[in-house]
XYZ file of C-alpha atoms in Angstrom:
330
model
C 102.777 54.367 112.108
C 105.443 53.321 114.614
C 108.965 53.483 113.236
C 110.473 51.379 115.982
C 113.392 53.811 116.359
C 114.512 53.772 119.972
C 114.854 57.155 121.725
C 118.477 56.482 122.671
C 119.293 56.048 118.986
C 117.532 59.228 117.937
C 117.804 61.752 120.762
C 121.493 61.499 121.656
C 124.851 61.315 120.005
C 126.617 57.973 120.276
C 128.473 58.942 123.469
C 125.708 60.993 125.025
C 123.515 58.347 126.663
C 123.738 57.908 130.426
C 124.578 54.395 131.639
C 121.572 52.377 132.773
C 122.098 51.629 136.438
C 119.769 51.194 139.379
C 119.073 54.344 141.397
C 120.294 52.631 144.583
C 123.761 51.197 145.194
C 123.767 49.029 148.309
C 127.145 48.444 150.013
C 127.894 45.285 151.996
C 131.253 44.262 153.457
C 131.094 41.215 155.745
C 130.238 37.772 154.405
C 126.974 37.767 156.381
C 125.861 41.135 155.014
C 126.978 40.343 151.465
C 124.936 37.142 151.413
C 121.979 38.946 152.975
C 122.153 41.623 150.275
C 122.269 39.011 147.514
C 119.261 37.219 149.003
C 117.326 40.476 149.213
C 118.137 41.332 145.599
C 117.043 37.865 144.499
C 113.742 38.426 146.322
C 113.123 42.009 145.194
C 114.619 41.910 141.708
C 117.324 44.215 140.290
C 115.826 47.433 141.660
C 119.150 48.065 143.405
C 122.777 47.250 142.632
C 125.059 45.627 145.196
C 128.664 46.671 145.815
C 130.678 44.061 147.701
C 133.191 46.005 149.730
C 136.880 45.191 150.086
C 137.836 48.583 151.511
C 135.689 48.460 154.649
C 134.959 44.727 154.595
C 138.367 43.076 154.717
C 140.181 42.524 157.999
C 143.784 43.718 158.055
C 145.996 40.939 156.734
C 143.081 39.034 155.187
C 142.658 41.181 152.092
C 143.416 38.406 149.588
C 140.964 35.999 151.223
C 138.290 38.668 151.248
C 138.826 39.493 147.563
C 138.535 35.800 146.723
C 135.277 35.633 148.687
C 133.929 38.648 146.806
C 134.814 37.010 143.485
C 133.225 33.720 144.537
C 129.982 35.446 145.498
C 129.866 37.323 142.203
C 130.260 34.039 140.324
C 127.788 32.173 142.535
C 124.127 31.345 141.811
C 123.271 33.871 144.536
C 124.098 36.598 141.992
C 120.851 36.297 140.063
C 120.956 39.393 137.869
C 124.658 40.203 137.273
C 124.081 43.514 139.057
C 126.918 43.141 141.567
C 130.079 45.254 141.642
C 133.031 45.496 144.011
C 134.901 48.287 145.789
C 138.659 47.791 145.998
C 141.087 49.474 148.378
C 142.390 52.905 147.475
C 145.573 53.199 145.456
C 147.736 54.061 148.495
C 146.845 50.717 150.118
C 149.109 47.752 149.440
C 146.139 45.502 148.606
C 144.500 47.556 145.871
C 146.130 45.755 142.953
C 145.604 42.343 144.539
C 141.916 43.193 144.991
C 141.629 44.152 141.338
C 143.561 41.175 139.989
C 141.720 38.639 142.153
C 138.217 39.963 141.549
C 138.590 40.687 137.839
C 140.663 37.563 137.225
C 138.188 35.271 138.951
C 134.886 37.043 138.301
C 135.451 39.447 135.416
C 132.835 37.791 133.227
C 130.076 38.705 135.686
C 131.473 41.710 137.566
C 129.091 44.620 136.919
C 131.580 47.371 137.789
C 134.615 48.216 139.918
C 134.642 51.059 142.473
C 137.763 53.111 143.229
C 137.775 55.085 146.508
C 139.913 58.051 147.532
C 141.480 58.817 144.171
C 143.849 61.752 144.643
C 143.427 62.974 141.097
C 143.147 61.961 137.466
C 146.546 60.219 137.413
C 145.397 57.708 140.063
C 142.319 56.901 138.005
C 144.331 56.548 134.799
C 146.669 54.115 136.540
C 143.809 51.943 137.789
C 142.160 51.927 134.356
C 145.441 50.848 132.738
C 145.866 47.928 135.164
C 142.213 46.994 134.788
C 142.570 46.775 131.017
C 145.755 44.686 131.393
C 143.993 42.199 133.681
C 141.010 42.015 131.336
C 143.301 41.289 128.394
C 145.205 38.590 130.277
C 141.923 36.938 131.168
C 140.629 37.044 127.625
C 137.613 39.158 128.546
C 135.615 40.467 125.615
C 134.157 43.385 127.598
C 135.561 46.388 129.428
C 134.476 46.569 133.057
C 133.181 50.053 133.988
C 134.941 52.014 136.715
C 133.110 54.035 139.360
C 135.210 56.751 141.011
C 134.484 58.180 144.460
C 135.336 61.873 144.723
C 136.293 62.454 148.347
C 139.674 64.206 148.182
C 140.502 67.776 147.258
C 142.584 66.631 144.301
C 139.876 64.426 142.794
C 137.227 67.108 143.151
C 139.555 69.670 141.574
C 139.995 67.333 138.583
C 136.426 66.003 138.468
C 135.911 67.053 134.850
C 139.128 65.369 133.702
C 138.202 62.186 135.584
C 134.688 62.104 134.130
C 136.134 62.473 130.626
C 138.269 59.318 130.900
C 137.094 56.311 128.864
C 135.375 53.639 130.912
C 134.100 55.864 133.741
C 130.479 55.043 134.530
C 129.726 56.962 137.739
C 131.176 59.779 139.808
C 130.298 59.252 143.467
C 130.491 62.002 146.052
C 132.088 60.745 149.287
C 130.780 63.052 151.985
C 132.383 61.621 155.122
C 135.960 61.596 153.861
C 135.452 64.946 152.139
C 134.431 66.564 155.429
C 137.266 64.839 157.299
C 139.772 66.129 154.724
C 139.122 69.695 155.898
C 141.245 69.284 159.067
C 138.410 70.314 161.395
C 137.393 73.391 159.411
C 134.041 71.663 158.830
C 132.278 70.292 161.863
C 130.342 67.037 162.076
C 127.039 68.770 161.239
C 128.204 68.827 157.612
C 128.122 64.999 157.592
C 124.347 64.844 158.070
C 121.183 66.684 157.164
C 120.416 69.507 156.918
C 124.079 70.614 157.033
C 125.203 68.401 154.152
C 122.758 70.243 151.874
C 123.461 73.718 153.224
C 127.150 74.205 154.044
C 128.657 76.173 151.129
C 131.761 74.005 150.797
C 129.743 70.775 150.686
C 127.151 72.282 148.351
C 129.925 73.422 146.016
C 131.525 69.967 145.991
C 128.231 68.247 145.218
C 127.471 70.654 142.403
C 130.956 70.106 140.962
C 130.449 66.329 141.049
C 127.081 66.454 139.304
C 128.109 68.989 136.667
C 131.251 67.066 135.746
C 129.378 63.763 135.577
C 126.428 64.892 133.502
C 128.606 66.890 131.105
C 130.316 63.617 130.167
C 127.265 61.278 130.231
C 128.391 59.768 133.531
C 125.980 59.014 136.376
C 126.337 61.213 139.488
C 125.913 59.163 142.676
C 125.129 60.639 146.095
C 126.777 59.788 149.395
C 125.385 57.799 152.312
C 122.714 58.918 154.712
C 123.956 58.136 158.231
C 120.390 57.754 159.523
C 119.662 54.026 159.454
C 116.083 53.723 160.676
C 114.095 56.930 160.223
C 112.539 56.383 156.814
C 111.358 59.984 156.482
C 114.892 61.366 156.886
C 116.359 58.846 154.438
C 113.675 59.556 151.836
C 114.085 63.306 152.311
C 117.845 63.042 151.782
C 117.330 61.099 148.558
C 114.734 63.565 147.309
C 116.907 66.579 148.082
C 119.894 64.910 146.409
C 117.792 64.343 143.284
C 115.685 67.496 143.103
C 118.100 70.121 144.442
C 121.413 68.766 143.119
C 120.618 66.425 140.227
C 122.031 63.169 141.614
C 120.567 60.122 139.852
C 121.850 57.402 142.171
C 122.481 57.100 145.915
C 124.334 54.802 148.255
C 122.610 52.548 150.768
C 124.469 51.097 153.751
C 121.556 49.264 155.418
C 118.735 47.204 153.891
C 116.171 49.497 155.544
C 117.503 52.403 153.451
C 116.750 50.860 150.052
C 113.014 51.547 149.836
C 113.069 55.149 151.103
C 115.915 55.977 148.720
C 113.915 54.515 145.845
C 110.909 56.600 146.848
C 113.016 59.742 147.085
C 114.576 59.153 143.667
C 111.284 58.501 141.882
C 109.650 61.065 139.599
C 106.032 62.012 140.291
C 103.449 59.523 139.004
C 101.625 62.158 136.932
C 104.862 63.150 135.202
C 105.670 59.506 134.434
C 102.256 59.009 132.859
C 102.633 62.157 130.761
C 106.157 61.165 129.738
C 104.896 57.828 128.454
C 102.222 59.504 126.340
C 104.636 62.051 124.895
C 107.409 59.605 124.038
C 105.103 57.037 122.435
C 103.486 59.764 120.337
C 106.913 61.058 119.336
C 108.026 57.598 118.283
C 104.853 57.213 116.215
C 105.639 60.560 114.552
C 109.189 59.451 113.698
C 110.452 61.979 116.264
C 109.024 65.012 114.473
C 107.402 67.732 116.658
C 104.105 66.699 118.273
C 101.322 68.313 120.258
C 100.288 67.106 123.709
C 97.578 68.859 125.733
C 97.943 71.945 123.512
C 101.702 72.163 124.099
C 104.360 71.691 121.464
C 107.068 69.100 122.033
C 110.218 68.440 120.017
C 113.505 66.643 120.533
C 114.579 68.892 123.390
C 111.534 68.034 125.498
C 111.612 64.443 124.239
C 115.058 64.069 125.823
C 113.697 65.344 129.113
C 110.661 63.051 129.160
C 112.669 60.039 128.016
C 114.929 60.573 131.021
C 111.832 60.720 133.236
C 110.810 57.294 131.950
C 114.301 55.878 132.442
C 114.402 57.187 136.002
C 110.962 55.706 136.661
C 112.167 52.359 135.336
C 115.371 52.440 137.390
C 113.454 53.157 140.600
C 110.996 50.307 140.178
C 107.883 52.228 139.102
C 105.434 50.014 137.203
C 105.171 51.345 133.664
C 102.421 50.738 131.135
C 102.815 47.556 129.101
C 103.114 49.485 125.837
C 105.889 51.661 127.273
C 107.749 48.589 128.537
C 107.338 46.631 125.314
C 108.304 49.466 122.983
C 111.027 51.141 125.011
C 112.430 48.752 127.622
C 112.060 45.291 126.092
């Protein structure tokens, strides 16, 4: 007999469930590329999130106009699924607060998340969260907008665990390019691309620190860009290595041609997805008591693992069985 108890309600403590976000975060900065991204998402469905970019998208001196454009696009009919966030300028830039106030003030009801680049440490993040909550309160918002923090400075990486522990943090993103540049030439450009980005000890250490801090606090770890724009095999390989070797559950895209190979690289194997569905449905039927599957014992520890397999399959666009969808993802 099916109890109807959802795995998130049974297998985790109240604050232990990872946020449900797409496995791909696609960045777009110019008006042309932002509209193109929104059209692609409308066509494909919410298999990827879109981050409209103020940091790299706004021309110098036109930051306010660009922030207003970002807000208008978020509030427009082109935003079909409310899966659109925005990256503001870093806290040392004069426009960061204007970005936040314009975008949250004009589009806070539909803004999926806010992205903070180049935080120098936990105090920068705390300051942005405080202002964000002030702007939400002034606007009468009934929800708190999640903050995504890009770790790309020595200070932020050193305080990754403290940042991940702050209320309202949804993802920790590793920023490879700025991280390498911050080493004053001690790392060469090979560390910005594969295979160096997965092999250089300093980069490997930083990625591990990001993932460990994120997952310890039920925050999504998000992987940096792949600078290869066309070679699908390289892009897919980068996504797979980020997922399988480091534990990243999300990855940036900077070109529409990167979306599909990243999705493929982030997907679990089809056989494992099928097995996960069988195990979790049987567990739910057993009211989450231990069960037997193919002569192997499963309990809540393995249920947590296989439930995460199903969630990753869902977030990467794998077609799941109707019963799995209806009972677990309706």
